[in-house]
Each structure stands twice: as C-alpha cells, then as structure tokens.
Amino acid sequence: MHALRLRHLFSRALRASLATPLVLAGCGSTPDDGVDGGTDGRADLTGYSQIACSGNGLALDALTISPAPDFVQLRYLYTYFGSDERDSGPVSSQGQPCATATDAAACQGALENAVPSAGFHHTCTELCADFFLVTTRGDEVKTYATPESLKSLLGTVDTAQEAVLLAFAAGNTMSCSQLERGAVKQDPNGGFNVIGTQGYACGKNTALTQHVVRVSTSGEVREVERHVLEKGSDACAIGRRPVGLQDAAACESTDALGHYFAEAAHLEAASVHAFLRLREELALHGADAGLQDAARRSAMDEVLHTDVTGRIARRFGATPQRPVVAPLPLRPLLDVALDNAVEGCVRETYGALVAHHQALHAQDAEVREAMVRIAEDETRHAGLSWDIDQWARPRLSPQERDALREAQRQAVATLRAEVLVALDPGLVTAAGLPAPEVALGLLDTLEQELWA
C-alpha cells in the first residue's frame, strides 16, 4: 500500500522536472517482421539533421496548419500500471492560448480541462504515457489524440517537423541530441525520412531498436529500415546504510561518473547487510512474516543493484570498495525504529525518487536502463520502510514517538544541506542526477506530503 502511494507521489514530484518525455522507453521489444536491417548495422546518417526541440520536447513552430490556430500544445498523459490515476501536462507549446477568444475565461477553462481518455505514442517505463495535441482558435478548443486526427490537422506534410510529429505519433521515440536516435531529412522523391527508436534494453529478450520511417506528403508513415542498437540482459540506487558500516578507502578515480557509481556500488553492497540485519531484528521484535520476507527480498534486490552499478563504475575506470560492516548485537525496538525513520523513511525514500529521476533523465543509455529497474526496486524498499514505521509506532511510548519525529526532522535538514552541493555537469547529464535547484523541489514535495 505504501509503495503504491509513493509511486503516485513520485509521479507528481517528477512532473515539474521532466526534461523530455520523448526519451521514455516503450512497452516492449519489436519483433522481426521482415523490414530491412539487422542487429549488426546502423542507418546511414548522411544528410540527416537533428530533431528540432523546444522546451521539454518537439518544437511546434514549423507546423503549417490552415487555418492557423492561436495556440498549439503537445501534452503528456501519465498513468501508473494498475491505477486509474492520470496526470496531464505540457511538453512543448507555440502561440498564445485563447488569444482571439471572445470569452477568454471560458476558453482557458476548456483548455485546462482538455484531456482525452487516451492518446497517441503509448509508452511505458515506471509509468505509462500517452501524448496528444491541443489547439485553440477563437473560442474553440480541440484535442487531437490519434495519428489519424493529427494527420487531418496537418494536411499536406511540407515541413520536417510535421513529418517528425507524425513519426512520433506512430510510436517512434525521438532524441533531441543523438542523431542515431532522432534525425530527419527530406526525401528527393517527396516527403521525409525520420529516424527514431522503439523498445528498451533492460531484461531478457528486450532490445532498443532504431527505426527509419518514410513520411509521405499525404502523412502516411511507412517503416523502411530497422536495426538493433542494444540488447537487454537480466542484470538490470541509493541504498539503506547498515549500522556498523565502516568508512571505505577513498575512491581513486578522477572521473566523476566513475567515482559516483563506485560509491553507489559500495552503498548497494552495504544495503545487503542492512536488510539481512533488519530481517533478524524484525523477527526478534515479533514483526509478521510478511515484513520479514520483504526485508529478505530487498537484500536480494541489492545484490543485483551492486552488480549493475559496479559494472558501470568499472566502465568509467573506477573500482568499488567492498563494504566492511562491524558485527554488532541486535538492537532494541526503539533503535530499529529510529534507524528505519532516518535511513528508510527519509534517505531511502528520497533515493528512490532520485532513481526515478535518473531513469527519466540520464543521457547515458546504460545508466538510464539500469535505473529503470533500480527505481522500481527502491520504491518497493521505501514502501517497506513506511510499512515498518506503521508497525513500530504503536509499540512505542509517546516520548519514543516524539524521538522518531525529531530524528526524522533532523534527517530531512541534513539531506536538504547535502543536495545543495554543486554537482559535476556529467552527473546531471549522463547520470541524470537532479541539479541542486531541482533536488530541492523534489525534497519540498516529499516534505509536504510525507515529513511535515
């Protein structure tokens, strides 16, 4: 129950910081259906140009719509697996909303509530997303939530950006910066060729595939090439620190990414000890078997996290240190609850949100794919922390519960100071870590909802 609530809360917290919904992965691998291309090649990029982007996504300034609208906006529509909760928000915009409306207030209200039940380009990672276009012209507010309605709106495809938008609506993901994952060129025979991707590489039998589609002047989208860019594997971060963890030797890597992932691998390995110890302490104090089993499963998750973050660290020239954890006696319930309030309900909860941010924002493909898996696991671990907190509090005295609240307050203040530290630019771009101002916004949301 707590993990589901956290997923919804994380969705709201991430809305404002989404860099580009256009790099979200798709819902599955793409089967071979005879289209030219294979696992060894790449599309020839000669003559291609980068996709034009604005704000959070595809630029809309080169759309030749007739009659011209006052305002056009690309929006996302997010839902979680197994949930009816939906969120909608802007990706990119062009023009002035309701500029020629006779009743501007009514137009603005209709624009705010213009949310279809579904959209085009359905994608899923830790959340599912659809996209749609909305326009205003005079007092009229209209949505375009299918490839067919979008094609009707655009009419003749005579600009590269119109071709890109139709290719995106057909299910192709576009990168705004990597040419082999997002590019367009005019076809000498009419229309445009657009390069995008589908699928993702995380898990057995998955793959990230490059697709070249031809968009005709009439708006028809036809795939002409396909190539496998990356294949997934089963080895798909921020963990709970165990009591007794000894200081590790300083990482000697001068590469910021190597240093970061070496530290992450060290803490993930330490978390294995933390969860195994937590299981013993839960058993000691009479917690139900469900909580104990969840702690054991969390330890197994951390083994996989250690492997994947260690592999990334070594790729960047760093060697993770093995954690050294001093053997200490099992603790009284108050000490277990205090540790859980700080390490679980504050640090691990924030760490899970950061992992989701990395899964959405990391420009390094290996990092992004690893964080998709890690983010989901860490959300479940954070949910366990809140379940343990709910179980432990009624067993404590009023004075002990006050001590828990104070420990949590201090932990939040410490975390707030930590996220203000400036980051190496590579950690923000390649690893997807939130910059200090973004991190503070994420913390504010958690504090208002969970720690107030």
PDB file of N, CA and C in Angstrom, residues 12-109:
ATOM      1  N   ARG A  12       3.877  12.856  -9.199  1.00  0.00           N
ATOM      2  CA  ARG A  12       3.588  14.290  -9.063  1.00  0.00           C
ATOM      3  C   ARG A  12       4.882  15.082  -8.905  1.00  0.00           C
ATOM      4  N   ALA A  13       5.812  14.544  -8.126  1.00  0.00           N
ATOM      5  CA  ALA A  13       7.070  15.261  -7.896  1.00  0.00           C
ATOM      6  C   ALA A  13       7.889  15.379  -9.172  1.00  0.00           C
ATOM      7  N   LEU A  14       7.812  14.367 -10.036  1.00  0.00           N
ATOM      8  CA  LEU A  14       8.625  14.361 -11.253  1.00  0.00           C
ATOM      9  C   LEU A  14       8.033  15.200 -12.369  1.00  0.00           C
ATOM     10  N   ARG A  15       6.752  15.524 -12.294  1.00  0.00           N
ATOM     11  CA  ARG A  15       6.115  16.262 -13.385  1.00  0.00           C
ATOM     12  C   ARG A  15       6.888  17.528 -13.730  1.00  0.00           C
ATOM     13  N   ALA A  16       7.202  18.295 -12.678  1.00  0.00           N
ATOM     14  CA  ALA A  16       7.832  19.596 -12.933  1.00  0.00           C
ATOM     15  C   ALA A  16       9.269  19.472 -13.407  1.00  0.00           C
ATOM     16  N   SER A  17       9.899  18.315 -13.172  1.00  0.00           N
ATOM     17  CA  SER A  17      11.316  18.198 -13.510  1.00  0.00           C
ATOM     18  C   SER A  17      11.569  17.324 -14.731  1.00  0.00           C
ATOM     19  N   LEU A  18      10.524  16.875 -15.416  1.00  0.00           N
ATOM     20  CA  LEU A  18      10.729  16.035 -16.594  1.00  0.00           C
ATOM     21  C   LEU A  18      11.456  16.810 -17.670  1.00  0.00           C
ATOM     22  N   ALA A  19      12.616  16.327 -18.077  1.00  0.00           N
ATOM     23  CA  ALA A  19      13.408  17.035 -19.082  1.00  0.00           C
ATOM     24  C   ALA A  19      12.843  16.815 -20.469  1.00  0.00           C
ATOM     25  N   THR A  20      12.507  15.568 -20.796  1.00  0.00           N
ATOM     26  CA  THR A  20      11.940  15.306 -22.117  1.00  0.00           C
ATOM     27  C   THR A  20      11.209  13.982 -22.113  1.00  0.00           C
ATOM     28  N   PRO A  21       9.884  14.001 -22.163  1.00  0.00           N
ATOM     29  CA  PRO A  21       9.140  12.752 -22.236  1.00  0.00           C
ATOM     30  C   PRO A  21       9.452  11.978 -23.511  1.00  0.00           C
ATOM     31  N   LEU A  22      10.130  12.593 -24.456  1.00  0.00           N
ATOM     32  CA  LEU A  22      10.378  11.928 -25.731  1.00  0.00           C
ATOM     33  C   LEU A  22      11.463  10.874 -25.631  1.00  0.00           C
ATOM     34  N   VAL A  23      12.151  10.765 -24.504  1.00  0.00           N
ATOM     35  CA  VAL A  23      13.142   9.709 -24.367  1.00  0.00           C
ATOM     36  C   VAL A  23      12.639   8.590 -23.476  1.00  0.00           C
ATOM     37  N   LEU A  24      11.339   8.590 -23.132  1.00  0.00           N
ATOM     38  CA  LEU A  24      10.784   7.475 -22.373  1.00  0.00           C
ATOM     39  C   LEU A  24      10.852   6.212 -23.221  1.00  0.00           C
ATOM     40  N   ALA A  25      11.135   5.080 -22.582  1.00  0.00           N
ATOM     41  CA  ALA A  25      11.226   3.824 -23.318  1.00  0.00           C
ATOM     42  C   ALA A  25       9.838   3.299 -23.633  1.00  0.00           C
ATOM     43  N   GLY A  26       9.773   2.388 -24.605  1.00  0.00           N
ATOM     44  CA  GLY A  26       8.497   1.808 -24.970  1.00  0.00           C
ATOM     45  C   GLY A  26       8.158   0.597 -24.134  1.00  0.00           C
ATOM     46  N   CYS A  27       7.012  -0.027 -24.432  1.00  0.00           N
ATOM     47  CA  CYS A  27       6.493  -1.100 -23.603  1.00  0.00           C
ATOM     48  C   CYS A  27       7.058  -2.462 -23.946  1.00  0.00           C
ATOM     49  N   GLY A  28       7.848  -2.610 -24.972  1.00  0.00           N
ATOM     50  CA  GLY A  28       8.348  -3.934 -25.279  1.00  0.00           C
ATOM     51  C   GLY A  28       9.282  -3.933 -26.456  1.00  0.00           C
ATOM     52  N   SER A  29       9.866  -5.089 -26.695  1.00  0.00           N
ATOM     53  CA  SER A  29      10.770  -5.212 -27.827  1.00  0.00           C
ATOM     54  C   SER A  29       9.969  -5.329 -29.107  1.00  0.00           C
ATOM     55  N   THR A  30      10.631  -5.097 -30.221  1.00  0.00           N
ATOM     56  CA  THR A  30       9.965  -5.103 -31.516  1.00  0.00           C
ATOM     57  C   THR A  30      10.331  -6.361 -32.261  1.00  0.00           C
ATOM     58  N   PRO A  31       9.363  -7.177 -32.656  1.00  0.00           N
ATOM     59  CA  PRO A  31       9.670  -8.422 -33.348  1.00  0.00           C
ATOM     60  C   PRO A  31      10.145  -8.180 -34.768  1.00  0.00           C
ATOM     61  N   ASP A  32      10.831  -9.158 -35.293  1.00  0.00           N
ATOM     62  CA  ASP A  32      11.306  -9.070 -36.673  1.00  0.00           C
ATOM     63  C   ASP A  32      10.139  -9.374 -37.604  1.00  0.00           C
ATOM     64  N   ASP A  33       9.818  -8.436 -38.514  1.00  0.00           N
ATOM     65  CA  ASP A  33       8.714  -8.679 -39.440  1.00  0.00           C
ATOM     66  C   ASP A  33       9.146  -8.514 -40.886  1.00  0.00           C
ATOM     67  N   GLY A  34      10.458  -8.649 -41.121  1.00  0.00           N
ATOM     68  CA  GLY A  34      10.925  -8.621 -42.492  1.00  0.00           C
ATOM     69  C   GLY A  34      11.387  -7.283 -42.989  1.00  0.00           C
ATOM     70  N   VAL A  35      11.312  -6.240 -42.178  1.00  0.00           N
ATOM     71  CA  VAL A  35      11.793  -4.925 -42.592  1.00  0.00           C
ATOM     72  C   VAL A  35      13.302  -4.979 -42.735  1.00  0.00           C
ATOM     73  N   ASP A  36      13.848  -4.274 -43.743  1.00  0.00           N
ATOM     74  CA  ASP A  36      15.290  -4.277 -43.961  1.00  0.00           C
ATOM     75  C   ASP A  36      16.026  -3.822 -42.717  1.00  0.00           C
ATOM     76  N   GLY A  37      17.193  -4.409 -42.489  1.00  0.00           N
ATOM     77  CA  GLY A  37      18.021  -4.013 -41.341  1.00  0.00           C
ATOM     78  C   GLY A  37      18.214  -5.205 -40.433  1.00  0.00           C
ATOM     79  N   GLY A  38      19.218  -5.130 -39.556  1.00  0.00           N
ATOM     80  CA  GLY A  38      19.503  -6.251 -38.682  1.00  0.00           C
ATOM     81  C   GLY A  38      20.233  -5.807 -37.462  1.00  0.00           C
ATOM     82  N   THR A  39      20.802  -6.776 -36.754  1.00  0.00           N
ATOM     83  CA  THR A  39      21.418  -6.491 -35.468  1.00  0.00           C
ATOM     84  C   THR A  39      22.799  -5.884 -35.609  1.00  0.00           C
ATOM     85  N   ASP A  40      23.401  -5.942 -36.782  1.00  0.00           N
ATOM     86  CA  ASP A  40      24.791  -5.505 -36.902  1.00  0.00           C
ATOM     87  C   ASP A  40      24.937  -4.098 -37.483  1.00  0.00           C
ATOM     88  N   GLY A  41      23.877  -3.528 -38.062  1.00  0.00           N
ATOM     89  CA  GLY A  41      24.022  -2.282 -38.781  1.00  0.00           C
ATOM     90  C   GLY A  41      23.455  -1.091 -38.047  1.00  0.00           C
ATOM     91  N   ARG A  42      23.605   0.044 -38.686  1.00  0.00           N
ATOM     92  CA  ARG A  42      23.008   1.293 -38.245  1.00  0.00           C
ATOM     93  C   ARG A  42      22.548   2.014 -39.496  1.00  0.00           C
ATOM     94  N   ALA A  43      21.574   2.887 -39.353  1.00  0.00           N
ATOM     95  CA  ALA A  43      21.134   3.664 -40.504  1.00  0.00           C
ATOM     96  C   ALA A  43      22.251   4.602 -40.949  1.00  0.00           C
ATOM     97  N   ASP A  44      22.365   4.815 -42.247  1.00  0.00           N
ATOM     98  CA  ASP A  44      23.309   5.775 -42.794  1.00  0.00           C
ATOM     99  C   ASP A  44      22.782   7.178 -42.475  1.00  0.00           C
ATOM    100  N   LEU A  45      23.556   7.961 -41.712  1.00  0.00           N
ATOM    101  CA  LEU A  45      23.103   9.262 -41.238  1.00  0.00           C
ATOM    102  C   LEU A  45      23.438  10.402 -42.194  1.00  0.00           C
ATOM    103  N   THR A  46      23.965  10.081 -43.352  1.00  0.00           N
ATOM    104  CA  THR A  46      24.327  11.121 -44.320  1.00  0.00           C
ATOM    105  C   THR A  46      23.104  11.963 -44.699  1.00  0.00           C
ATOM    106  N   GLY A  47      23.246  13.286 -44.573  1.00  0.00           N
ATOM    107  CA  GLY A  47      22.182  14.203 -44.960  1.00  0.00           C
ATOM    108  C   GLY A  47      21.130  14.437 -43.908  1.00  0.00           C
ATOM    109  N   TYR A  48      21.197  13.716 -42.796  1.00  0.00           N
ATOM    110  CA  TYR A  48      20.197  13.885 -41.741  1.00  0.00           C
ATOM    111  C   TYR A  48      20.546  15.066 -40.831  1.00  0.00           C
ATOM    112  N   SER A  49      19.539  15.688 -40.269  1.00  0.00           N
ATOM    113  CA  SER A  49      19.699  16.772 -39.294  1.00  0.00           C
ATOM    114  C   SER A  49      19.027  16.383 -37.986  1.00  0.00           C
ATOM    115  N   GLN A  50      19.455  17.035 -36.903  1.00  0.00           N
ATOM    116  CA  GLN A  50      18.847  16.762 -35.608  1.00  0.00           C
ATOM    117  C   GLN A  50      17.388  17.200 -35.590  1.00  0.00           C
ATOM    118  N   ILE A  51      16.638  16.536 -34.717  1.00  0.00           N
ATOM    119  CA  ILE A  51      15.240  16.907 -34.496  1.00  0.00           C
ATOM    120  C   ILE A  51      15.184  18.283 -33.833  1.00  0.00           C
ATOM    121  N   ALA A  52      14.282  19.140 -34.272  1.00  0.00           N
ATOM    122  CA  ALA A  52      14.124  20.457 -33.649  1.00  0.00           C
ATOM    123  C   ALA A  52      13.302  20.322 -32.378  1.00  0.00           C
ATOM    124  N   CYS A  53      13.859  20.791 -31.272  1.00  0.00           N
ATOM    125  CA  CYS A  53      13.188  20.689 -29.981  1.00  0.00           C
ATOM    126  C   CYS A  53      13.049  22.067 -29.346  1.00  0.00           C
ATOM    127  N   SER A  54      12.068  22.193 -28.474  1.00  0.00           N
ATOM    128  CA  SER A  54      11.817  23.440 -27.768  1.00  0.00           C
ATOM    129  C   SER A  54      11.269  23.108 -26.398  1.00  0.00           C
ATOM    130  N   GLY A  55      11.837  23.754 -25.359  1.00  0.00           N
ATOM    131  CA  GLY A  55      11.367  23.467 -24.010  1.00  0.00           C
ATOM    132  C   GLY A  55      11.595  22.013 -23.674  1.00  0.00           C
ATOM    133  N   ASN A  56      10.517  21.284 -23.398  1.00  0.00           N
ATOM    134  CA  ASN A  56      10.619  19.900 -22.976  1.00  0.00           C
ATOM    135  C   ASN A  56      10.524  18.875 -24.094  1.00  0.00           C
ATOM    136  N   GLY A  57      10.329  19.306 -25.355  1.00  0.00           N
ATOM    137  CA  GLY A  57      10.161  18.299 -26.388  1.00  0.00           C
ATOM    138  C   GLY A  57      10.165  18.868 -27.785  1.00  0.00           C
ATOM    139  N   LEU A  58       9.415  18.211 -28.666  1.00  0.00           N
ATOM    140  CA  LEU A  58       9.404  18.574 -30.080  1.00  0.00           C
ATOM    141  C   LEU A  58       8.955  20.011 -30.273  1.00  0.00           C
ATOM    142  N   ALA A  59       9.681  20.756 -31.111  1.00  0.00           N
ATOM    143  CA  ALA A  59       9.284  22.127 -31.435  1.00  0.00           C
ATOM    144  C   ALA A  59       8.040  22.101 -32.314  1.00  0.00           C
ATOM    145  N   LEU A  60       7.163  23.072 -32.109  1.00  0.00           N
ATOM    146  CA  LEU A  60       5.900  23.131 -32.847  1.00  0.00           C
ATOM    147  C   LEU A  60       5.805  24.369 -33.732  1.00  0.00           C
ATOM    148  N   ASP A  61       6.894  25.118 -33.882  1.00  0.00           N
ATOM    149  CA  ASP A  61       6.826  26.387 -34.602  1.00  0.00           C
ATOM    150  C   ASP A  61       6.802  26.223 -36.118  1.00  0.00           C
ATOM    151  N   ALA A  62       7.131  25.032 -36.625  1.00  0.00           N
ATOM    152  CA  ALA A  62       7.187  24.842 -38.080  1.00  0.00           C
ATOM    153  C   ALA A  62       5.983  24.069 -38.604  1.00  0.00           C
ATOM    154  N   LEU A  63       4.894  24.041 -37.854  1.00  0.00           N
ATOM    155  CA  LEU A  63       3.684  23.363 -38.321  1.00  0.00           C
ATOM    156  C   LEU A  63       2.875  24.335 -39.184  1.00  0.00           C
ATOM    157  N   THR A  64       2.515  23.902 -40.372  1.00  0.00           N
ATOM    158  CA  THR A  64       1.759  24.772 -41.296  1.00  0.00           C
ATOM    159  C   THR A  64       0.290  24.353 -41.272  1.00  0.00           C
ATOM    160  N   ILE A  65      -0.418  24.757 -40.233  1.00  0.00           N
ATOM    161  CA  ILE A  65      -1.817  24.405 -40.051  1.00  0.00           C
ATOM    162  C   ILE A  65      -2.686  25.508 -40.650  1.00  0.00           C
ATOM    163  N   SER A  66      -3.710  25.107 -41.388  1.00  0.00           N
ATOM    164  CA  SER A  66      -4.598  26.081 -42.019  1.00  0.00           C
ATOM    165  C   SER A  66      -6.063  25.691 -41.756  1.00  0.00           C
ATOM    166  N   PRO A  67      -6.871  26.641 -41.201  1.00  0.00           N
ATOM    167  CA  PRO A  67      -6.473  27.976 -40.742  1.00  0.00           C
ATOM    168  C   PRO A  67      -5.606  27.883 -39.495  1.00  0.00           C
ATOM    169  N   ALA A  68      -4.720  28.851 -39.326  1.00  0.00           N
ATOM    170  CA  ALA A  68      -3.740  28.804 -38.244  1.00  0.00           C
ATOM    171  C   ALA A  68      -4.419  28.953 -36.885  1.00  0.00           C
ATOM    172  N   PRO A  69      -4.072  28.120 -35.901  1.00  0.00           N
ATOM    173  CA  PRO A  69      -4.617  28.271 -34.553  1.00  0.00           C
ATOM    174  C   PRO A  69      -3.900  29.396 -33.804  1.00  0.00           C
ATOM    175  N   ASP A  70      -4.533  29.879 -32.739  1.00  0.00           N
ATOM    176  CA  ASP A  70      -3.868  30.836 -31.862  1.00  0.00           C
ATOM    177  C   ASP A  70      -2.766  30.149 -31.063  1.00  0.00           C
ATOM    178  N   PHE A  71      -2.998  28.867 -30.771  1.00  0.00           N
ATOM    179  CA  PHE A  71      -2.134  28.171 -29.810  1.00  0.00           C
ATOM    180  C   PHE A  71      -2.165  26.691 -30.126  1.00  0.00           C
ATOM    181  N   VAL A  72      -1.002  26.052 -30.066  1.00  0.00           N
ATOM    182  CA  VAL A  72      -0.909  24.605 -30.211  1.00  0.00           C
ATOM    183  C   VAL A  72       0.050  24.084 -29.162  1.00  0.00           C
ATOM    184  N   GLN A  73      -0.315  22.976 -28.534  1.00  0.00           N
ATOM    185  CA  GLN A  73       0.492  22.432 -27.432  1.00  0.00           C
ATOM    186  C   GLN A  73       0.513  20.912 -27.506  1.00  0.00           C
ATOM    187  N   LEU A  74       1.710  20.343 -27.340  1.00  0.00           N
ATOM    188  CA  LEU A  74       1.872  18.900 -27.185  1.00  0.00           C
ATOM    189  C   LEU A  74       1.843  18.596 -25.694  1.00  0.00           C
ATOM    190  N   ARG A  75       0.979  17.663 -25.294  1.00  0.00           N
ATOM    191  CA  ARG A  75       0.828  17.330 -23.874  1.00  0.00           C
ATOM    192  C   ARG A  75       1.064  15.843 -23.646  1.00  0.00           C
ATOM    193  N   TYR A  76       1.458  15.512 -22.409  1.00  0.00           N
ATOM    194  CA  TYR A  76       1.564  14.114 -21.993  1.00  0.00           C
ATOM    195  C   TYR A  76       0.343  13.755 -21.156  1.00  0.00           C
ATOM    196  N   LEU A  77       0.080  12.460 -21.069  1.00  0.00           N
ATOM    197  CA  LEU A  77      -0.974  11.905 -20.228  1.00  0.00           C
ATOM    198  C   LEU A  77      -0.388  10.687 -19.538  1.00  0.00           C
ATOM    199  N   TYR A  78      -0.139  10.780 -18.220  1.00  0.00           N
ATOM    200  CA  TYR A  78       0.560   9.726 -17.488  1.00  0.00           C
ATOM    201  C   TYR A  78      -0.389   8.907 -16.627  1.00  0.00           C
ATOM    202  N   THR A  79      -0.158   7.604 -16.584  1.00  0.00           N
ATOM    203  CA  THR A  79      -0.841   6.702 -15.662  1.00  0.00           C
ATOM    204  C   THR A  79       0.171   5.679 -15.165  1.00  0.00           C
ATOM    205  N   TYR A  80      -0.098   5.094 -13.976  1.00  0.00           N
ATOM    206  CA  TYR A  80       0.714   4.002 -13.452  1.00  0.00           C
ATOM    207  C   TYR A  80       0.047   2.681 -13.767  1.00  0.00           C
ATOM    208  N   PHE A  81       0.854   1.625 -13.860  1.00  0.00           N
ATOM    209  CA  PHE A  81       0.298   0.297 -14.039  1.00  0.00           C
ATOM    210  C   PHE A  81      -0.676  -0.010 -12.903  1.00  0.00           C
ATOM    211  N   GLY A  82      -1.859  -0.526 -13.255  1.00  0.00           N
ATOM    212  CA  GLY A  82      -2.807  -0.931 -12.238  1.00  0.00           C
ATOM    213  C   GLY A  82      -3.491   0.204 -11.509  1.00  0.00           C
ATOM    214  N   SER A  83      -3.411   1.411 -12.017  1.00  0.00           N
ATOM    215  CA  SER A  83      -4.006   2.563 -11.336  1.00  0.00           C
ATOM    216  C   SER A  83      -4.860   3.342 -12.325  1.00  0.00           C
ATOM    217  N   ASP A  84      -5.945   3.937 -11.806  1.00  0.00           N
ATOM    218  CA  ASP A  84      -6.799   4.788 -12.636  1.00  0.00           C
ATOM    219  C   ASP A  84      -6.377   6.253 -12.574  1.00  0.00           C
ATOM    220  N   GLU A  85      -5.405   6.566 -11.711  1.00  0.00           N
ATOM    221  CA  GLU A  85      -4.978   7.957 -11.557  1.00  0.00           C
ATOM    222  C   GLU A  85      -4.242   8.424 -12.815  1.00  0.00           C
ATOM    223  N   ARG A  86      -4.595   9.635 -13.291  1.00  0.00           N
ATOM    224  CA  ARG A  86      -3.982  10.174 -14.502  1.00  0.00           C
ATOM    225  C   ARG A  86      -3.449  11.571 -14.219  1.00  0.00           C
ATOM    226  N   ASP A  87      -2.400  11.922 -14.935  1.00  0.00           N
ATOM    227  CA  ASP A  87      -1.812  13.249 -14.864  1.00  0.00           C
ATOM    228  C   ASP A  87      -1.590  13.752 -16.280  1.00  0.00           C
ATOM    229  N   SER A  88      -1.830  15.034 -16.511  1.00  0.00           N
ATOM    230  CA  SER A  88      -1.574  15.614 -17.820  1.00  0.00           C
ATOM    231  C   SER A  88      -0.824  16.920 -17.653  1.00  0.00           C
ATOM    232  N   GLY A  89       0.037  17.228 -18.626  1.00  0.00           N
ATOM    233  CA  GLY A  89       0.799  18.465 -18.555  1.00  0.00           C
ATOM    234  C   GLY A  89       1.461  18.763 -19.883  1.00  0.00           C
ATOM    235  N   PRO A  90       2.015  19.964 -20.031  1.00  0.00           N
ATOM    236  CA  PRO A  90       2.591  20.374 -21.311  1.00  0.00           C
ATOM    237  C   PRO A  90       3.963  19.783 -21.572  1.00  0.00           C
ATOM    238  N   VAL A  91       4.244  19.497 -22.832  1.00  0.00           N
ATOM    239  CA  VAL A  91       5.572  19.103 -23.288  1.00  0.00           C
ATOM    240  C   VAL A  91       6.223  20.279 -24.016  1.00  0.00           C
ATOM    241  N   SER A  92       5.525  20.833 -25.000  1.00  0.00           N
ATOM    242  CA  SER A  92       6.021  22.000 -25.729  1.00  0.00           C
ATOM    243  C   SER A  92       4.820  22.757 -26.277  1.00  0.00           C
ATOM    244  N   SER A  93       5.002  24.061 -26.548  1.00  0.00           N
ATOM    245  CA  SER A  93       3.889  24.917 -26.955  1.00  0.00           C
ATOM    246  C   SER A  93       4.346  25.914 -28.001  1.00  0.00           C
ATOM    247  N   GLN A  94       3.362  26.464 -28.721  1.00  0.00           N
ATOM    248  CA  GLN A  94       3.615  27.531 -29.684  1.00  0.00           C
ATOM    249  C   GLN A  94       2.380  28.429 -29.748  1.00  0.00           C
ATOM    250  N   GLY A  95       2.575  29.751 -29.667  1.00  0.00           N
ATOM    251  CA  GLY A  95       1.478  30.688 -29.766  1.00  0.00           C
ATOM    252  C   GLY A  95       0.964  31.138 -28.415  1.00  0.00           C
ATOM    253  N   GLN A  96      -0.151  31.889 -28.442  1.00  0.00           N
ATOM    254  CA  GLN A  96      -0.763  32.450 -27.238  1.00  0.00           C
ATOM    255  C   GLN A  96      -2.125  31.805 -27.034  1.00  0.00           C
ATOM    256  N   PRO A  97      -2.336  31.094 -25.918  1.00  0.00           N
ATOM    257  CA  PRO A  97      -3.616  30.426 -25.718  1.00  0.00           C
ATOM    258  C   PRO A  97      -4.779  31.410 -25.652  1.00  0.00           C
ATOM    259  N   CYS A  98      -5.857  31.070 -26.376  1.00  0.00           N
ATOM    260  CA  CYS A  98      -7.108  31.829 -26.336  1.00  0.00           C
ATOM    261  C   CYS A  98      -6.916  33.294 -26.750  1.00  0.00           C
ATOM    262  N   ALA A  99      -5.962  33.557 -27.632  1.00  0.00           N
ATOM    263  CA  ALA A  99      -5.621  34.934 -27.989  1.00  0.00           C
ATOM    264  C   ALA A  99      -6.777  35.665 -28.649  1.00  0.00           C
ATOM    265  N   THR A 100      -7.597  34.972 -29.446  1.00  0.00           N
ATOM    266  CA  THR A 100      -8.699  35.645 -30.150  1.00  0.00           C
ATOM    267  C   THR A 100     -10.067  35.202 -29.633  1.00  0.00           C
ATOM    268  N   ALA A 101     -10.104  34.605 -28.454  1.00  0.00           N
ATOM    269  CA  ALA A 101     -11.382  34.150 -27.888  1.00  0.00           C
ATOM    270  C   ALA A 101     -12.233  35.339 -27.465  1.00  0.00           C
ATOM    271  N   THR A 102     -13.538  35.229 -27.678  1.00  0.00           N
ATOM    272  CA  THR A 102     -14.435  36.281 -27.202  1.00  0.00           C
ATOM    273  C   THR A 102     -14.691  36.154 -25.711  1.00  0.00           C
ATOM    274  N   ASP A 103     -14.575  34.923 -25.184  1.00  0.00           N
ATOM    275  CA  ASP A 103     -14.709  34.682 -23.744  1.00  0.00           C
ATOM    276  C   ASP A 103     -13.430  33.972 -23.302  1.00  0.00           C
ATOM    277  N   ALA A 104     -12.421  34.781 -22.952  1.00  0.00           N
ATOM    278  CA  ALA A 104     -11.102  34.220 -22.638  1.00  0.00           C
ATOM    279  C   ALA A 104     -11.147  33.277 -21.443  1.00  0.00           C
ATOM    280  N   ALA A 105     -11.944  33.607 -20.412  1.00  0.00           N
ATOM    281  CA  ALA A 105     -12.015  32.769 -19.213  1.00  0.00           C
ATOM    282  C   ALA A 105     -12.580  31.392 -19.539  1.00  0.00           C
ATOM    283  N   ALA A 106     -13.647  31.374 -20.338  1.00  0.00           N
ATOM    284  CA  ALA A 106     -14.239  30.089 -20.711  1.00  0.00           C
ATOM    285  C   ALA A 106     -13.272  29.278 -21.564  1.00  0.00           C
ATOM    286  N   CYS A 107     -12.566  29.965 -22.467  1.00  0.00           N
ATOM    287  CA  CYS A 107     -11.586  29.283 -23.314  1.00  0.00           C
ATOM    288  C   CYS A 107     -10.467  28.680 -22.477  1.00  0.00           C
ATOM    289  N   GLN A 108      -9.964  29.463 -21.521  1.00  0.00           N
ATOM    290  CA  GLN A 108      -8.898  28.965 -20.659  1.00  0.00           C
ATOM    291  C   GLN A 108      -9.363  27.770 -19.840  1.00  0.00           C
ATOM    292  N   GLY A 109     -10.600  27.823 -19.351  1.00  0.00           N
ATOM    293  CA  GLY A 109     -11.123  26.691 -18.595  1.00  0.00           C
ATOM    294  C   GLY A 109     -11.243  25.449 -19.446  1.00  0.00           C
TER     295      GLY A 109
END
